Amino acid sequence: MSYNKAPSITAETINPRVKIIRYAPCGEIVKHAARLEQEIEENPASIPFQEIIYCNLGNPQVLGQPPLTFFREVLSLCDNPALMDRDEARALFSPCSIRRARRILNSIPSKDTGGYTDCRGIKCLRQVVADGITARDGFPSTADDIFLTDGATSAINLMMQILIRSHEDGILSPLPEYPLYSASIILHGGTMVPYNLTEDNGWGLEIFEVKRCLEEARSAGLTVRAMVVINPGNPTGQVLSVTNQEEIVEFCRKEGLVILADEVYQENIYAENKKFHSFKKVARSLAYDENDLTLVSLHSVSMSYGESGRRGGYMEVSGVAANVKDQIYKVASLTLCPNIAGQILVSLAMDPPKLGDESFESFDKEKEQIRSSFCKRAKTLEKAFSGLEGVTCNKLEGALYLFPRLHLPSAAIRAADFEGVSPDIFYAHRLLDATGIAVVPGSGFHQASGTIHIRCTILPDERKIEAMVARLRAFHKAFMNEFRGSQQVMNDLRR
Amino acid sequence: MSYNKAPSITAETINPRVKIIRYAPCGEIVKHAARLEQEIEENPASIPFQEIIYCNLGNPQVLGQPPLTFFREVLSLCDNPALMDRDEARALFSPCSIRRARRILNSIPSKDTGGYTDCRGIKCLRQVVADGITARDGFPSTADDIFLTDGATSAINLMMQILIRSHEDGILSPLPEYPLYSASIILHGGTMVPYNLTEDNGWGLEIFEVKRCLEEARSAGLTVRAMVVINPGNPTGQVLSVTNQEEIVEFCRKEGLVILADEVYQENIYAENKKFHSFKKVARSLAYDENDLTLVSLHSVSMSYGESGRRGGYMEVSGVAANVKDQIYKVASLTLCPNIAGQILVSLAMDPPKLGDESFESFDKEKEQIRSSFCKRAKTLEKAFSGLEGVTCNKLEGALYLFPRLHLPSAAIRAADFEGVSPDIFYAHRLLDATGIAVVPGSGFHQASGTIHIRCTILPDERKIEAMVARLRAFHKAFMNEFRGSQQVMNDLRR
């Protein structure tokens, strides 16, 4: 036969777009942490700490945040409906959990949670989500615009699939970035058009900068299709002002850009003078309706509620013609349906127990405990980072991350260079090796060139955070002394 | 400003690959069924039946198949671990469900099911799956080769993302096809290289035909990267013989093709002389190891266990270098992790209760009931279709579908043509309108040109199947008479 064999699957022959993407929150630092964890288990004496504190990922429950009882009661009843018919259930479940589970099961044609659902999710649950959005925003939302999804991530991938035709299609996306965006844009064959957030202005979004980037991209021949806005910000933690959001809405409307509003941290707001406003609410308040602007809003149960591994989320798509929605439906149908536990949880998040429901008080108390604990931990860590020599730390307004900037001695930068890594990676690995604290190097988020950051979640267990801060302080001091010292030595040698 | 605005999102400006894909099992026929369902609710007198029988999708539980008690008990305990500490739980759950749930929770570092897990799934659950494969095949499997996934679908998409670099990369895939394959190949920018199954030979896979297609594709400049084999077949229901599988293994090894073995129907075998053999087992039996061949095997809890909406599955990747596995890991990490309920279920499916476990007998009985009911329903429907005038029906060896071939009067074909649809679509819509039975037209599976098929699942509730068959018979008879009649009229006119 004269034809060449197809190459078998090797690192050289896989899709090159896969090779260039990076997803730092689950990248090298986590693999190294897992290796250390293994060593702790096998030879604890060889490691100077007893456990890894995973501050790499917004993954609250893994670090000890308790789940909301109401969520879990409803979930276990829906998974095992036989429980509801048993007398014992009355001792184990709150009446309103039982009522809610019954209502959910009755809304499913087969009265059970096993089968595929509509690929957008169970209709009644989509209605619950739409009603929740209506109540939140004061502007109507309809079940027809709601797609339940396996977390926000699958919604992002779905929209990139819809929007991107070729590498000549660009998506405006913030820097520092949440790296899923660049990865998803690249994997789907498009071009990321980055715009910079301004660190000196509390990581603010400046519309003239976005405009500059848009025009530059257009000059280069790109068709820019959408603008990603993450509010509250990841990894930057800022909460946009309404005025700023209005500018963005005006800009996207004028320029014909879809707004991809990543609003997964909408419940995670700590600054007292800040409040969450959805982009849809802002647009409707400006009297822009479906005909003026296409808006896609994402939310999930992963961050505010910590049910990350459940993969529950929704996407609200407004200002999209029916024939486009049909195409979105078709792409959604390729994965058959979002998982049912995730669907149920997102409906509970958008329709929590109300005053008068038996679970109302306990639910509210548990939720408030989580929120105030987030606040407390954010403040503790913000103070800790700000107090470190050569470190400036953004004030955390929302989301789950601090993104402190490090000013390291030039000898540390040279040492990193000597090891062939960037200074943030060098610092993060040293920190992990010395303390067990796993943070993500800022280069994983495309920090501005010449700057050094790390991203650290605010999620360590309250009971462990003081000890963690002490370890962080001791490490940082030793690190700075080591490289200041070596700098001194080098300076001495030069003299 | 001199640049054009980006076009807003319209059916004309979305990704053209999205527009050309089709996914018939959730396509027009289902939308029409949903409209009819709405009408039944609003104006029952206007519709000649009281319910839609959804035979379009392998979705067992939606049609009344009960879930396995053990699965649901473990799931509800893992969702709500507080239950296990309560005395009442002993009355509500089998001791081995409690033990299993405890074991699963203890294998998760946070002892709870809320957080993100490793993007491949919880390590211990991957080990359980690997052990299950080892026991099934008699050849070793390792947790390192296992990726838990949100159903088999997400594994297919993931592998296409890895394999496809451009439209010059081809994937061999069977016709009639399960349309997810063509959709996924197209969406990821590749080219499907179809090979035909032979209807006259019980939908057998003939290796010379595959070879012909491979060579033709190579002549056309394609690099063929993988061969998809669905065994048992969808929509064709055949179970490959070991000899046939050996030929496929030899062929793929020689030609350097990855085998993508879709083995999701491995538990659904009805022919007494047939047995499931995984491609890995066949390859290892031929003494081919990891160095000889790359094999990807997919399985899920959707089909055999009916837990479709849970989205639980696994992918076993063998014969892949560590640096390739790192890249697969990276793509998997972009969706953070498979949903936890799905992870748990797939581990239960691969490690069911054993002799001596309290749930063993009831589990076995429930499973056997499902299996024998599948057999019974398959036989009833096979007989029903075979008994229809002008219909030949494959013998169902495995999977969940019949794919009968219709020989319709030429007047029916002309009538379809007059309505601008293909005859299979014409027939399926007439069937749905007259009886409420929703099947998928064969063109949705790329049936051979000039043939007319429909795909019908074997899943209607046993209690309803006789009535359904009676309706099907009456419809078909009337349909044939109508068009035979009109043919007669036309012939009369011509005379």
PDB file of N, CA, C and O in Angstrom, chain B residues 333-385:
ATOM      1  N   SER B 333      -9.684  19.031  32.796  1.00  0.00           N
ATOM      2  CA  SER B 333      -9.685  20.000  33.896  1.00  0.00           C
ATOM      3  C   SER B 333     -10.425  21.281  33.529  1.00  0.00           C
ATOM      4  O   SER B 333     -10.847  22.032  34.409  1.00  0.00           O
ATOM      5  N   LEU B 334     -10.599  21.528  32.236  1.00  0.00           N
ATOM      6  CA  LEU B 334     -11.326  22.741  31.821  1.00  0.00           C
ATOM      7  C   LEU B 334     -12.784  22.710  32.249  1.00  0.00           C
ATOM      8  O   LEU B 334     -13.424  23.751  32.356  1.00  0.00           O
ATOM      9  N   THR B 335     -13.337  21.528  32.450  1.00  0.00           N
ATOM     10  CA  THR B 335     -14.710  21.470  32.967  1.00  0.00           C
ATOM     11  C   THR B 335     -14.686  21.117  34.460  1.00  0.00           C
ATOM     12  O   THR B 335     -15.696  20.725  35.023  1.00  0.00           O
ATOM     13  N   LEU B 336     -13.505  21.217  35.047  1.00  0.00           N
ATOM     14  CA  LEU B 336     -13.257  21.076  36.486  1.00  0.00           C
ATOM     15  C   LEU B 336     -13.419  19.646  36.990  1.00  0.00           C
ATOM     16  O   LEU B 336     -12.464  19.037  37.422  1.00  0.00           O
ATOM     17  N   CYS B 337     -14.616  19.079  36.935  1.00  0.00           N
ATOM     18  CA  CYS B 337     -14.734  17.653  37.287  1.00  0.00           C
ATOM     19  C   CYS B 337     -16.087  17.118  36.832  1.00  0.00           C
ATOM     20  O   CYS B 337     -17.023  17.886  36.641  1.00  0.00           O
ATOM     21  N   PRO B 338     -16.169  15.801  36.634  1.00  0.00           N
ATOM     22  CA  PRO B 338     -17.479  15.210  36.342  1.00  0.00           C
ATOM     23  C   PRO B 338     -18.370  15.315  37.577  1.00  0.00           C
ATOM     24  O   PRO B 338     -17.866  15.360  38.708  1.00  0.00           O
ATOM     25  N   ASN B 339     -19.673  15.368  37.385  1.00  0.00           N
ATOM     26  CA  ASN B 339     -20.568  15.539  38.529  1.00  0.00           C
ATOM     27  C   ASN B 339     -20.477  14.331  39.463  1.00  0.00           C
ATOM     28  O   ASN B 339     -20.275  13.195  39.029  1.00  0.00           O
ATOM     29  N   ILE B 340     -20.610  14.614  40.746  1.00  0.00           N
ATOM     30  CA  ILE B 340     -20.292  13.602  41.761  1.00  0.00           C
ATOM     31  C   ILE B 340     -21.315  12.472  41.809  1.00  0.00           C
ATOM     32  O   ILE B 340     -20.946  11.307  41.964  1.00  0.00           O
ATOM     33  N   ALA B 341     -22.597  12.780  41.631  1.00  0.00           N
ATOM     34  CA  ALA B 341     -23.596  11.707  41.650  1.00  0.00           C
ATOM     35  C   ALA B 341     -23.290  10.709  40.532  1.00  0.00           C
ATOM     36  O   ALA B 341     -23.364   9.488  40.729  1.00  0.00           O
ATOM     37  N   GLY B 342     -22.933  11.219  39.364  1.00  0.00           N
ATOM     38  CA  GLY B 342     -22.570  10.352  38.251  1.00  0.00           C
ATOM     39  C   GLY B 342     -21.342   9.513  38.585  1.00  0.00           C
ATOM     40  O   GLY B 342     -21.283   8.311  38.285  1.00  0.00           O
ATOM     41  N   GLN B 343     -20.353  10.132  39.235  1.00  0.00           N
ATOM     42  CA  GLN B 343     -19.149   9.392  39.636  1.00  0.00           C
ATOM     43  C   GLN B 343     -19.515   8.233  40.567  1.00  0.00           C
ATOM     44  O   GLN B 343     -19.021   7.114  40.419  1.00  0.00           O
ATOM     45  N   ILE B 344     -20.370   8.533  41.525  1.00  0.00           N
ATOM     46  CA  ILE B 344     -20.747   7.503  42.498  1.00  0.00           C
ATOM     47  C   ILE B 344     -21.475   6.367  41.794  1.00  0.00           C
ATOM     48  O   ILE B 344     -21.157   5.183  41.996  1.00  0.00           O
ATOM     49  N   LEU B 345     -22.435   6.722  40.940  1.00  0.00           N
ATOM     50  CA  LEU B 345     -23.223   5.678  40.273  1.00  0.00           C
ATOM     51  C   LEU B 345     -22.353   4.768  39.416  1.00  0.00           C
ATOM     52  O   LEU B 345     -22.541   3.546  39.394  1.00  0.00           O
ATOM     53  N   VAL B 346     -21.408   5.351  38.699  1.00  0.00           N
ATOM     54  CA  VAL B 346     -20.594   4.503  37.826  1.00  0.00           C
ATOM     55  C   VAL B 346     -19.739   3.552  38.670  1.00  0.00           C
ATOM     56  O   VAL B 346     -19.516   2.400  38.296  1.00  0.00           O
ATOM     57  N   SER B 347     -19.328   4.020  39.840  1.00  0.00           N
ATOM     58  CA  SER B 347     -18.561   3.114  40.718  1.00  0.00           C
ATOM     59  C   SER B 347     -19.450   1.984  41.235  1.00  0.00           C
ATOM     60  O   SER B 347     -18.995   0.850  41.386  1.00  0.00           O
ATOM     61  N   LEU B 348     -20.719   2.289  41.494  1.00  0.00           N
ATOM     62  CA  LEU B 348     -21.637   1.236  41.971  1.00  0.00           C
ATOM     63  C   LEU B 348     -21.907   0.219  40.858  1.00  0.00           C
ATOM     64  O   LEU B 348     -21.972  -0.985  41.104  1.00  0.00           O
ATOM     65  N   ALA B 349     -22.051   0.729  39.635  1.00  0.00           N
ATOM     66  CA  ALA B 349     -22.323  -0.179  38.516  1.00  0.00           C
ATOM     67  C   ALA B 349     -21.152  -1.137  38.314  1.00  0.00           C
ATOM     68  O   ALA B 349     -21.354  -2.305  37.965  1.00  0.00           O
ATOM     69  N   MET B 350     -19.928  -0.646  38.528  1.00  0.00           N
ATOM     70  CA  MET B 350     -18.760  -1.494  38.297  1.00  0.00           C
ATOM     71  C   MET B 350     -18.407  -2.334  39.526  1.00  0.00           C
ATOM     72  O   MET B 350     -17.515  -3.170  39.466  1.00  0.00           O
ATOM     73  N   ASP B 351     -19.093  -2.098  40.619  1.00  0.00           N
ATOM     74  CA  ASP B 351     -18.834  -2.885  41.838  1.00  0.00           C
ATOM     75  C   ASP B 351     -20.158  -3.084  42.570  1.00  0.00           C
ATOM     76  O   ASP B 351     -20.372  -2.555  43.658  1.00  0.00           O
ATOM     77  N   PRO B 352     -21.050  -3.862  41.975  1.00  0.00           N
ATOM     78  CA  PRO B 352     -22.379  -4.058  42.567  1.00  0.00           C
ATOM     79  C   PRO B 352     -22.285  -4.924  43.826  1.00  0.00           C
ATOM     80  O   PRO B 352     -21.224  -5.488  44.117  1.00  0.00           O
ATOM     81  N   PRO B 353     -23.372  -5.028  44.591  1.00  0.00           N
ATOM     82  CA  PRO B 353     -23.360  -5.878  45.782  1.00  0.00           C
ATOM     83  C   PRO B 353     -22.952  -7.306  45.424  1.00  0.00           C
ATOM     84  O   PRO B 353     -23.313  -7.810  44.362  1.00  0.00           O
ATOM     85  N   LYS B 354     -22.171  -7.898  46.309  1.00  0.00           N
ATOM     86  CA  LYS B 354     -21.675  -9.261  46.064  1.00  0.00           C
ATOM     87  C   LYS B 354     -22.443 -10.247  46.952  1.00  0.00           C
ATOM     88  O   LYS B 354     -23.065  -9.848  47.937  1.00  0.00           O
ATOM     89  N   LEU B 355     -22.337 -11.509  46.622  1.00  0.00           N
ATOM     90  CA  LEU B 355     -22.935 -12.568  47.435  1.00  0.00           C
ATOM     91  C   LEU B 355     -22.495 -12.371  48.882  1.00  0.00           C
ATOM     92  O   LEU B 355     -21.307 -12.205  49.160  1.00  0.00           O
ATOM     93  N   GLY B 356     -23.461 -12.354  49.784  1.00  0.00           N
ATOM     94  CA  GLY B 356     -23.133 -12.111  51.190  1.00  0.00           C
ATOM     95  C   GLY B 356     -23.522 -10.707  51.620  1.00  0.00           C
ATOM     96  O   GLY B 356     -23.836 -10.475  52.782  1.00  0.00           O
ATOM     97  N   ASP B 357     -23.512  -9.754  50.683  1.00  0.00           N
ATOM     98  CA  ASP B 357     -23.992  -8.406  51.002  1.00  0.00           C
ATOM     99  C   ASP B 357     -25.510  -8.451  51.159  1.00  0.00           C
ATOM    100  O   ASP B 357     -26.189  -9.160  50.413  1.00  0.00           O
ATOM    101  N   GLU B 358     -26.015  -7.656  52.097  1.00  0.00           N
ATOM    102  CA  GLU B 358     -27.449  -7.689  52.380  1.00  0.00           C
ATOM    103  C   GLU B 358     -28.289  -7.351  51.152  1.00  0.00           C
ATOM    104  O   GLU B 358     -29.405  -7.823  50.998  1.00  0.00           O
ATOM    105  N   SER B 359     -27.768  -6.479  50.274  1.00  0.00           N
ATOM    106  CA  SER B 359     -28.564  -6.062  49.112  1.00  0.00           C
ATOM    107  C   SER B 359     -28.388  -6.987  47.921  1.00  0.00           C
ATOM    108  O   SER B 359     -29.008  -6.764  46.882  1.00  0.00           O
ATOM    109  N   PHE B 360     -27.533  -7.981  48.069  1.00  0.00           N
ATOM    110  CA  PHE B 360     -27.189  -8.784  46.891  1.00  0.00           C
ATOM    111  C   PHE B 360     -28.409  -9.354  46.187  1.00  0.00           C
ATOM    112  O   PHE B 360     -28.603  -9.188  44.985  1.00  0.00           O
ATOM    113  N   GLU B 361     -29.250 -10.035  46.971  1.00  0.00           N
ATOM    114  CA  GLU B 361     -30.375 -10.726  46.338  1.00  0.00           C
ATOM    115  C   GLU B 361     -31.353  -9.765  45.664  1.00  0.00           C
ATOM    116  O   GLU B 361     -31.775  -9.983  44.533  1.00  0.00           O
ATOM    117  N   SER B 362     -31.704  -8.707  46.410  1.00  0.00           N
ATOM    118  CA  SER B 362     -32.692  -7.792  45.847  1.00  0.00           C
ATOM    119  C   SER B 362     -32.108  -7.063  44.636  1.00  0.00           C
ATOM    120  O   SER B 362     -32.789  -6.853  43.629  1.00  0.00           O
ATOM    121  N   PHE B 363     -30.832  -6.717  44.718  1.00  0.00           N
ATOM    122  CA  PHE B 363     -30.189  -6.043  43.588  1.00  0.00           C
ATOM    123  C   PHE B 363     -30.213  -6.945  42.356  1.00  0.00           C
ATOM    124  O   PHE B 363     -30.584  -6.532  41.256  1.00  0.00           O
ATOM    125  N   ASP B 364     -29.809  -8.187  42.580  1.00  0.00           N
ATOM    126  CA  ASP B 364     -29.757  -9.137  41.487  1.00  0.00           C
ATOM    127  C   ASP B 364     -31.131  -9.356  40.868  1.00  0.00           C
ATOM    128  O   ASP B 364     -31.285  -9.430  39.655  1.00  0.00           O
ATOM    129  N   LYS B 365     -32.123  -9.435  41.751  1.00  0.00           N
ATOM    130  CA  LYS B 365     -33.481  -9.665  41.282  1.00  0.00           C
ATOM    131  C   LYS B 365     -33.967  -8.471  40.459  1.00  0.00           C
ATOM    132  O   LYS B 365     -34.533  -8.633  39.370  1.00  0.00           O
ATOM    133  N   GLU B 366     -33.731  -7.279  40.988  1.00  0.00           N
ATOM    134  CA  GLU B 366     -34.165  -6.083  40.259  1.00  0.00           C
ATOM    135  C   GLU B 366     -33.478  -6.000  38.896  1.00  0.00           C
ATOM    136  O   GLU B 366     -34.093  -5.663  37.888  1.00  0.00           O
ATOM    137  N   LYS B 367     -32.191  -6.316  38.896  1.00  0.00           N
ATOM    138  CA  LYS B 367     -31.435  -6.214  37.646  1.00  0.00           C
ATOM    139  C   LYS B 367     -31.943  -7.244  36.631  1.00  0.00           C
ATOM    140  O   LYS B 367     -32.091  -6.949  35.454  1.00  0.00           O
ATOM    141  N   GLU B 368     -32.201  -8.449  37.132  1.00  0.00           N
ATOM    142  CA  GLU B 368     -32.683  -9.505  36.243  1.00  0.00           C
ATOM    143  C   GLU B 368     -34.076  -9.161  35.700  1.00  0.00           C
ATOM    144  O   GLU B 368     -34.388  -9.439  34.549  1.00  0.00           O
ATOM    145  N   GLN B 369     -34.876  -8.529  36.555  1.00  0.00           N
ATOM    146  CA  GLN B 369     -36.198  -8.108  36.089  1.00  0.00           C
ATOM    147  C   GLN B 369     -36.093  -7.116  34.941  1.00  0.00           C
ATOM    148  O   GLN B 369     -36.817  -7.209  33.945  1.00  0.00           O
ATOM    149  N   ILE B 370     -35.171  -6.187  35.096  1.00  0.00           N
ATOM    150  CA  ILE B 370     -34.977  -5.200  34.027  1.00  0.00           C
ATOM    151  C   ILE B 370     -34.506  -5.899  32.759  1.00  0.00           C
ATOM    152  O   ILE B 370     -35.023  -5.672  31.672  1.00  0.00           O
ATOM    153  N   ARG B 371     -33.524  -6.806  32.915  1.00  0.00           N
ATOM    154  CA  ARG B 371     -32.964  -7.486  31.753  1.00  0.00           C
ATOM    155  C   ARG B 371     -34.042  -8.318  31.045  1.00  0.00           C
ATOM    156  O   ARG B 371     -34.191  -8.261  29.826  1.00  0.00           O
ATOM    157  N   SER B 372     -34.791  -9.070  31.831  1.00  0.00           N
ATOM    158  CA  SER B 372     -35.765  -9.942  31.173  1.00  0.00           C
ATOM    159  C   SER B 372     -36.901  -9.116  30.569  1.00  0.00           C
ATOM    160  O   SER B 372     -37.464  -9.481  29.545  1.00  0.00           O
ATOM    161  N   SER B 373     -37.188  -7.993  31.183  1.00  0.00           N
ATOM    162  CA  SER B 373     -38.195  -7.117  30.602  1.00  0.00           C
ATOM    163  C   SER B 373     -37.697  -6.517  29.285  1.00  0.00           C
ATOM    164  O   SER B 373     -38.440  -6.418  28.314  1.00  0.00           O
ATOM    165  N   PHE B 374     -36.430  -6.116  29.242  1.00  0.00           N
ATOM    166  CA  PHE B 374     -35.833  -5.661  27.977  1.00  0.00           C
ATOM    167  C   PHE B 374     -36.016  -6.735  26.902  1.00  0.00           C
ATOM    168  O   PHE B 374     -36.445  -6.468  25.789  1.00  0.00           O
ATOM    169  N   CYS B 375     -35.666  -7.980  27.257  1.00  0.00           N
ATOM    170  CA  CYS B 375     -35.756  -9.106  26.305  1.00  0.00           C
ATOM    171  C   CYS B 375     -37.182  -9.253  25.791  1.00  0.00           C
ATOM    172  O   CYS B 375     -37.428  -9.370  24.598  1.00  0.00           O
ATOM    173  N   LYS B 376     -38.118  -9.256  26.737  1.00  0.00           N
ATOM    174  CA  LYS B 376     -39.509  -9.476  26.393  1.00  0.00           C
ATOM    175  C   LYS B 376     -40.006  -8.367  25.460  1.00  0.00           C
ATOM    176  O   LYS B 376     -40.634  -8.622  24.434  1.00  0.00           O
ATOM    177  N   ARG B 377     -39.695  -7.142  25.828  1.00  0.00           N
ATOM    178  CA  ARG B 377     -40.169  -6.019  25.028  1.00  0.00           C
ATOM    179  C   ARG B 377     -39.506  -6.020  23.644  1.00  0.00           C
ATOM    180  O   ARG B 377     -40.147  -5.723  22.635  1.00  0.00           O
ATOM    181  N   ALA B 378     -38.209  -6.360  23.630  1.00  0.00           N
ATOM    182  CA  ALA B 378     -37.507  -6.427  22.342  1.00  0.00           C
ATOM    183  C   ALA B 378     -38.196  -7.438  21.429  1.00  0.00           C
ATOM    184  O   ALA B 378     -38.463  -7.161  20.259  1.00  0.00           O
ATOM    185  N   LYS B 379     -38.514  -8.598  21.991  1.00  0.00           N
ATOM    186  CA  LYS B 379     -39.137  -9.652  21.168  1.00  0.00           C
ATOM    187  C   LYS B 379     -40.512  -9.221  20.678  1.00  0.00           C
ATOM    188  O   LYS B 379     -40.868  -9.427  19.516  1.00  0.00           O
ATOM    189  N   THR B 380     -41.298  -8.633  21.585  1.00  0.00           N
ATOM    190  CA  THR B 380     -42.642  -8.178  21.212  1.00  0.00           C
ATOM    191  C   THR B 380     -42.577  -7.183  20.052  1.00  0.00           C
ATOM    192  O   THR B 380     -43.318  -7.299  19.067  1.00  0.00           O
ATOM    193  N   LEU B 381     -41.673  -6.223  20.167  1.00  0.00           N
ATOM    194  CA  LEU B 381     -41.622  -5.183  19.135  1.00  0.00           C
ATOM    195  C   LEU B 381     -41.000  -5.703  17.841  1.00  0.00           C
ATOM    196  O   LEU B 381     -41.422  -5.325  16.746  1.00  0.00           O
ATOM    197  N   GLU B 382     -40.001  -6.572  18.000  1.00  0.00           N
ATOM    198  CA  GLU B 382     -39.373  -7.165  16.808  1.00  0.00           C
ATOM    199  C   GLU B 382     -40.436  -7.919  16.005  1.00  0.00           C
ATOM    200  O   GLU B 382     -40.539  -7.786  14.787  1.00  0.00           O
ATOM    201  N   LYS B 383     -41.226  -8.687  16.736  1.00  0.00           N
ATOM    202  CA  LYS B 383     -42.281  -9.471  16.094  1.00  0.00           C
ATOM    203  C   LYS B 383     -43.317  -8.539  15.453  1.00  0.00           C
ATOM    204  O   LYS B 383     -43.768  -8.764  14.326  1.00  0.00           O
ATOM    205  N   ALA B 384     -43.648  -7.484  16.185  1.00  0.00           N
ATOM    206  CA  ALA B 384     -44.651  -6.554  15.668  1.00  0.00           C
ATOM    207  C   ALA B 384     -44.177  -5.907  14.372  1.00  0.00           C
ATOM    208  O   ALA B 384     -44.903  -5.885  13.373  1.00  0.00           O
ATOM    209  N   PHE B 385     -42.952  -5.416  14.371  1.00  0.00           N
ATOM    210  CA  PHE B 385     -42.451  -4.760  13.154  1.00  0.00           C
ATOM    211  C   PHE B 385     -42.325  -5.764  12.009  1.00  0.00           C
ATOM    212  O   PHE B 385     -42.702  -5.480  10.876  1.00  0.00           O
TER     213      PHE B 385
END
